[in-house]
Amino acid sequence: MKTILTATILTLTATGAFAASHCAAGKTLTDGTLTIATGNPAYYPWVIDDAPEAGQGFEAAVAYALAEEMGFAAENVTWVRTSFDEAIQPGAKDFDLNMQQFSITADRDRVVDFSAPYYTAPQAVMTTVEAVEGGATPTMDSLKGMKWGVVASTTALPVVMEKIQPDQSPLVYDDNANITAAMQAGQIDAALFDLPTALFTAAVLMDNGVVLGQFDPSAAESPDQFGALMLEGSALKPCVDEALAALTDSGKLAAIEAEWLQDAVGVPLIK
Amino acid sequence: MPEPRLALRGVTKSFGDVQVLHGIDLSVAPGEMVCLIGASGSGKSTLLRCMNGLEPVDDGEVRLDGVDIAEPGFDLGPVRQQIGIVFQSFNLFPHMTAYDNVALAPRRVLGEDARVRIEELFTRFGLATHISKYPDQLSGGQQQRVAVIRALAMRPHTMLFDEITSALDPELVGEVLDVLRQLRDDGMTMVLATHEMGFARELADRICFMDKGVIAEEGSPDVIFSSPTRKRTKQFLASVLR
Amino acid sequence: MSTRRAAYEARQRRRANLLAGASTLVVLGLLVLLVPLAPGWAAVKSSFFDGEIFARTFPDLARAFLINIAIFAWSVPLIMVLGLAIALARGARAPVLFPMRIFGAIYVDLFRGIPVVLLVYLVGFGIPGLGLPRPWNSPYIWGTVALVLTYSAYVAEVLRSGIESIHASQRNAAICLGLSERDTMRYVILPQAIRRVVPANMNMLVALQKDVALLSFIGPVEILRQAGIFKSLLANFTPYVVAAVIFLCVTVPATRYADYLMNRDRDART
């Protein structure tokens, strides 16, 4: 038993390293280095303290696990920062991979390449203590009557419009900080985030934030899945997908998720 | 001798360091027409502007029917209804028709819709067909006549004219002087600063020759134009009448 | 009709038109021929000039532009009234009104000095954050307030320059007719001043029309935000090009009209 396990691990690492060095070699921006982009700033719990180099936080940890799987040592990973716009601009990229909670959509996939998903995000509703005291419940009827705010560059807007169909048209903002400000100014009641972001925003950025409930991701026709973004037609994509598959099979991806996104359990499902 | 309409005593006026009027004494009787002549910069214009309080005097008295209107703080509003003034550059309001130029002050100050009276004035001074035109549609002479009508519409008993023909083309001077003749016939009290020597000689009761901020010589037109006594007066008349 | 001079000038004009036409054709030709040769043209074309996306997003963007027009429409009268009040306060001569003069001066310095975006955030989130109930905390209301504060400061300065450009003789003429200071300002100075600054104010309004988009930072989904949403969903910049086209449809005629007014004003004075 023990020998089989050791053998398996040995084979896995060996094949992994071997395959990667063959697969990714010569396909990165700089030979021998994997350049990964994240947001500016990068938020908890995806990256802790806006320092991806430390490997702390879900996406930072996944990035280093991916790199290792593809045969890059931690010191051969460099980080750059991009905005959403920069990431989908036509022309050359200054990164090999870009990880900042990009939801994979068919429209986006026409312009850039996505890896296989590394996380399936339940979407969650953040609201205020006052709204809950005022009778807000995690039911569709209650959500319909709320004034919604969403971040423009996320897929939250179509979800709100199609799934919730609120009575009043939603307000739209640039980033989470503005959503927070608008909620504290009483201009919106509810905001739709991926669950980890909702939990962080409610707990850290808001004084009176509450996560009201989450949508069951398995029930959604097209669940919100995050993928690493690459240049359209990137030669690296098969290597990244292969490495992700290996991480999924080995249970390592699940372990990273359990470590960094454990708070996500215990939020009620919206009925 | 009746009480003078206007009586100036020791009027002085400076602009900054430049003293423009050096103690002016002048009386104007009701119905009298006084012409101020003299070189440019001799103080004629400033003197006129002191008479209706447009320029506050530094020292001295300006009595209107015995009341000193030069008293600092004196309310000049009523004074300006009694004394009309017309300027060299017309100063019509360009955004209003001739009629509105004239009707504004009676309406706002006297609270009076003076349409009939104003139309009569336009007719009397030959402008009936121009009453609805804007200033830039009128000739200089027509504009200046509208300016006179505008002052008359306030029913003043005294009119001040500050070289009102100087900015006009020569062929337009006559029509404006005709207006002054009519006012003279009405018995209007008038003070004119003018370069029209022929006109002054023909109509004025009295000529005042101003030089360097003082009235250097005054007298009837015949005396001033035929036998002036002061050397400066002779020099001035010689230069303008040549 | 055809004097020697006229014939010469007609010849010169024909020559000038010919040259202008030829050089324009050459420049356009080079653009059309050379730009597609650039290595990235295919990528740029598909992300900025995608015909299908243009057609698909146009109706929603045009609808969002109605919000820009609405915000613009209710801001303009407020800006003009407040700008006029500030301009008059700055010109107040009576000693009792000295505080108003100071207030006017500070107002203009302050609100011309702060970038509009900053004011939109500050007023749009800050004032409702004090605890105003709905609907009084609406971002539409407070975003409009931010625009009005900034633009009325500019308009006040424009109007003040207009008031000061009216020659003193106009004021003298009015005062000598016995008109009060108030009536002189109202009937004689202001109508002329306002007319004189129409072109400058037109340019201001064109700038305002563009700055209305800044309200999107605090929530309202106007055209630029709608374009941003489409850009995110479609991963394509064509919606911004659509928005630019819609903007140009309004701003180009407006700027041309302002230029026309300005030229007419200049011609009238010469």
XYZ file of N, CA and C in Angstrom, chain A residues 84-85 88-91 105 107-108 110-112 147 152-155 157-158 168 170-174 178-179 181-182 184-189, chain C residues 43-44 47-48 50 52-53 56 121 124-125 128-129 132 134 137-140 216-221 225 228-229 231-237:
210
model
N -9.100 45.433 -15.594
C -9.916 44.593 -16.458
C -9.723 44.995 -17.919
N -9.753 46.330 -18.167
C -9.619 46.840 -19.531
C -8.329 46.375 -20.185
N -8.353 42.765 -21.446
C -9.050 42.343 -22.665
C -8.749 43.235 -23.853
N -7.795 44.141 -23.708
C -7.421 44.966 -24.855
C -6.803 44.108 -25.945
N -7.009 44.507 -27.208
C -6.335 43.761 -28.267
C -4.835 44.032 -28.210
N -4.065 43.175 -28.815
C -2.621 43.388 -28.861
C -1.898 42.535 -27.839
N -17.245 33.649 -19.956
C -18.473 33.770 -20.748
C -18.132 33.547 -22.209
N -19.059 35.276 -24.791
C -18.684 36.496 -25.492
C -17.226 36.851 -25.242
N -16.823 36.748 -23.982
C -15.431 37.068 -23.660
C -14.485 36.080 -24.332
N -14.517 34.833 -27.095
C -14.218 35.113 -28.494
C -12.978 35.971 -28.641
N -12.675 36.747 -27.591
C -11.609 37.749 -27.695
C -10.336 37.305 -26.981
N -10.508 36.570 -25.899
C -9.344 36.098 -25.135
C -9.539 34.605 -24.869
N -33.616 47.802 -3.859
C -32.882 48.643 -4.810
C -31.479 48.039 -4.938
N -19.899 47.175 -12.508
C -20.110 47.162 -13.960
C -19.384 46.021 -14.657
N -18.138 45.750 -14.260
C -17.337 44.811 -15.039
C -17.594 43.357 -14.650
N -18.564 43.096 -13.770
C -18.843 41.708 -13.395
C -20.070 41.209 -14.143
N -20.336 39.917 -13.991
C -21.511 39.352 -14.647
C -22.743 39.482 -13.755
N -24.693 42.028 -13.241
C -25.833 42.787 -13.782
C -26.811 41.893 -14.548
N -26.316 41.092 -15.507
C -27.282 40.215 -16.189
C -27.965 39.238 -15.229
N -37.162 48.154 -9.487
C -36.490 49.375 -9.932
C -35.186 48.982 -10.618
N -31.367 48.699 -11.536
C -30.221 48.732 -10.631
C -29.293 49.922 -10.910
N -28.554 50.321 -9.902
C -27.479 51.298 -10.092
C -26.184 50.514 -10.301
N -25.249 51.123 -11.047
C -24.044 50.396 -11.440
C -22.802 51.183 -11.046
N -21.800 50.484 -10.519
C -20.613 51.165 -9.989
C -19.336 50.569 -10.557
N -18.234 51.293 -10.308
C -16.937 50.847 -10.811
C -16.342 49.712 -9.994
N -17.155 51.596 -4.159
C -18.262 52.505 -4.459
C -19.606 51.888 -4.085
N -19.717 50.559 -4.257
C -20.937 49.868 -3.829
C -21.116 50.072 -2.323
N -19.928 52.489 -0.484
C -20.289 53.885 -0.194
C -21.765 54.125 -0.468
N -22.241 53.606 -1.609
C -23.641 53.828 -1.985
C -24.567 53.143 -0.980
N -23.893 52.538 2.157
C -23.869 53.290 3.416
C -24.600 54.622 3.293
N -24.668 55.161 2.054
C -25.428 56.392 1.840
C -26.922 56.090 1.714
N -27.291 54.811 1.800
C -28.704 54.457 1.731
C -29.262 54.495 0.331
N -28.392 54.571 -0.693
C -28.889 54.677 -2.062
C -29.242 53.313 -2.648
N -28.640 52.246 -2.129
C -29.011 50.897 -2.574
C -29.220 50.014 -1.341
N -30.043 48.952 -1.524
C -30.299 48.019 -0.424
C -29.435 46.780 -0.550
N -6.942 42.767 -35.073
C -7.378 42.699 -33.674
C -8.100 43.975 -33.277
N -7.527 45.125 -33.657
C -8.144 46.408 -33.310
C -9.524 46.507 -33.966
N -12.034 44.428 -32.098
C -12.475 44.862 -30.772
C -13.031 46.267 -30.711
N -12.803 47.086 -31.743
C -13.359 48.445 -31.703
C -14.441 48.682 -32.754
N -16.674 46.318 -34.450
C -17.410 45.102 -34.772
C -18.830 45.490 -35.156
N -21.499 43.862 -35.954
C -22.610 43.141 -35.338
C -22.878 43.684 -33.934
N -21.776 43.900 -33.184
C -21.930 44.439 -31.825
C -22.463 45.872 -31.887
N -26.062 45.647 -32.291
C -26.713 45.008 -31.156
C -26.813 45.960 -29.963
N -18.242 62.483 -6.328
C -18.125 61.494 -5.259
C -18.484 62.098 -3.901
N -22.134 63.258 -3.970
C -23.036 62.169 -4.329
C -23.119 61.068 -3.288
N -22.008 60.765 -2.638
C -22.026 59.764 -1.577
C -22.062 60.422 -0.197
N -25.751 62.259 1.061
C -26.756 61.241 1.423
C -26.286 60.398 2.613
N -24.959 60.247 2.755
C -24.421 59.461 3.861
C -24.726 60.063 5.215
N -29.913 61.032 4.917
C -31.142 61.483 4.262
C -32.005 60.274 3.907
N -34.879 58.148 1.626
C -35.268 58.123 0.225
C -36.549 58.917 0.042
N -32.043 60.968 -0.966
C -30.624 60.621 -1.053
C -30.245 60.126 -2.448
N -31.130 60.333 -3.417
C -30.902 59.797 -4.762
C -29.598 60.319 -5.375
N -28.838 59.441 -6.011
C -27.615 59.891 -6.682
C -27.917 60.858 -7.825
N -29.129 60.770 -8.371
C -29.488 61.718 -9.431
C -29.520 63.131 -8.871
N -22.178 58.630 -13.624
C -22.208 57.167 -13.627
C -21.346 56.612 -12.492
N -20.384 57.390 -12.002
C -19.530 56.900 -10.915
C -20.328 56.614 -9.647
N -21.463 57.292 -9.499
C -22.226 57.081 -8.273
C -23.526 56.325 -8.540
N -23.589 55.607 -9.660
C -24.702 54.693 -9.831
C -25.530 54.788 -11.092
N -25.977 56.003 -11.508
C -26.866 56.064 -12.665
C -26.256 55.410 -13.908
N -27.066 54.651 -14.616
C -26.585 53.962 -15.812
C -26.871 54.836 -17.016
N -21.687 54.454 -18.936
C -21.741 53.281 -18.080
C -22.335 52.098 -18.826
N -19.792 50.698 -20.841
C -18.846 49.943 -20.016
C -19.393 48.565 -19.675
N -20.691 48.513 -19.396
C -21.320 47.225 -19.073
C -21.235 46.288 -20.277
N -19.115 46.485 -22.669
C -17.716 46.149 -22.891
C -17.342 44.945 -22.028
N -17.788 44.951 -20.758
C -17.446 43.855 -19.849
C -18.090 42.551 -20.287
N -19.349 42.655 -20.665
C -20.070 41.436 -21.009
C -19.573 40.835 -22.317
N -19.259 41.717 -23.276
C -18.910 41.242 -24.609
C -17.409 41.188 -24.820
N -16.652 41.713 -23.840
C -15.203 41.807 -23.982
C -14.842 42.467 -25.300
N -15.493 43.610 -25.572
C -15.288 44.290 -26.842
C -15.526 45.784 -26.629
N -14.717 46.606 -27.309
C -14.782 48.050 -27.081
C -15.704 48.774 -28.054
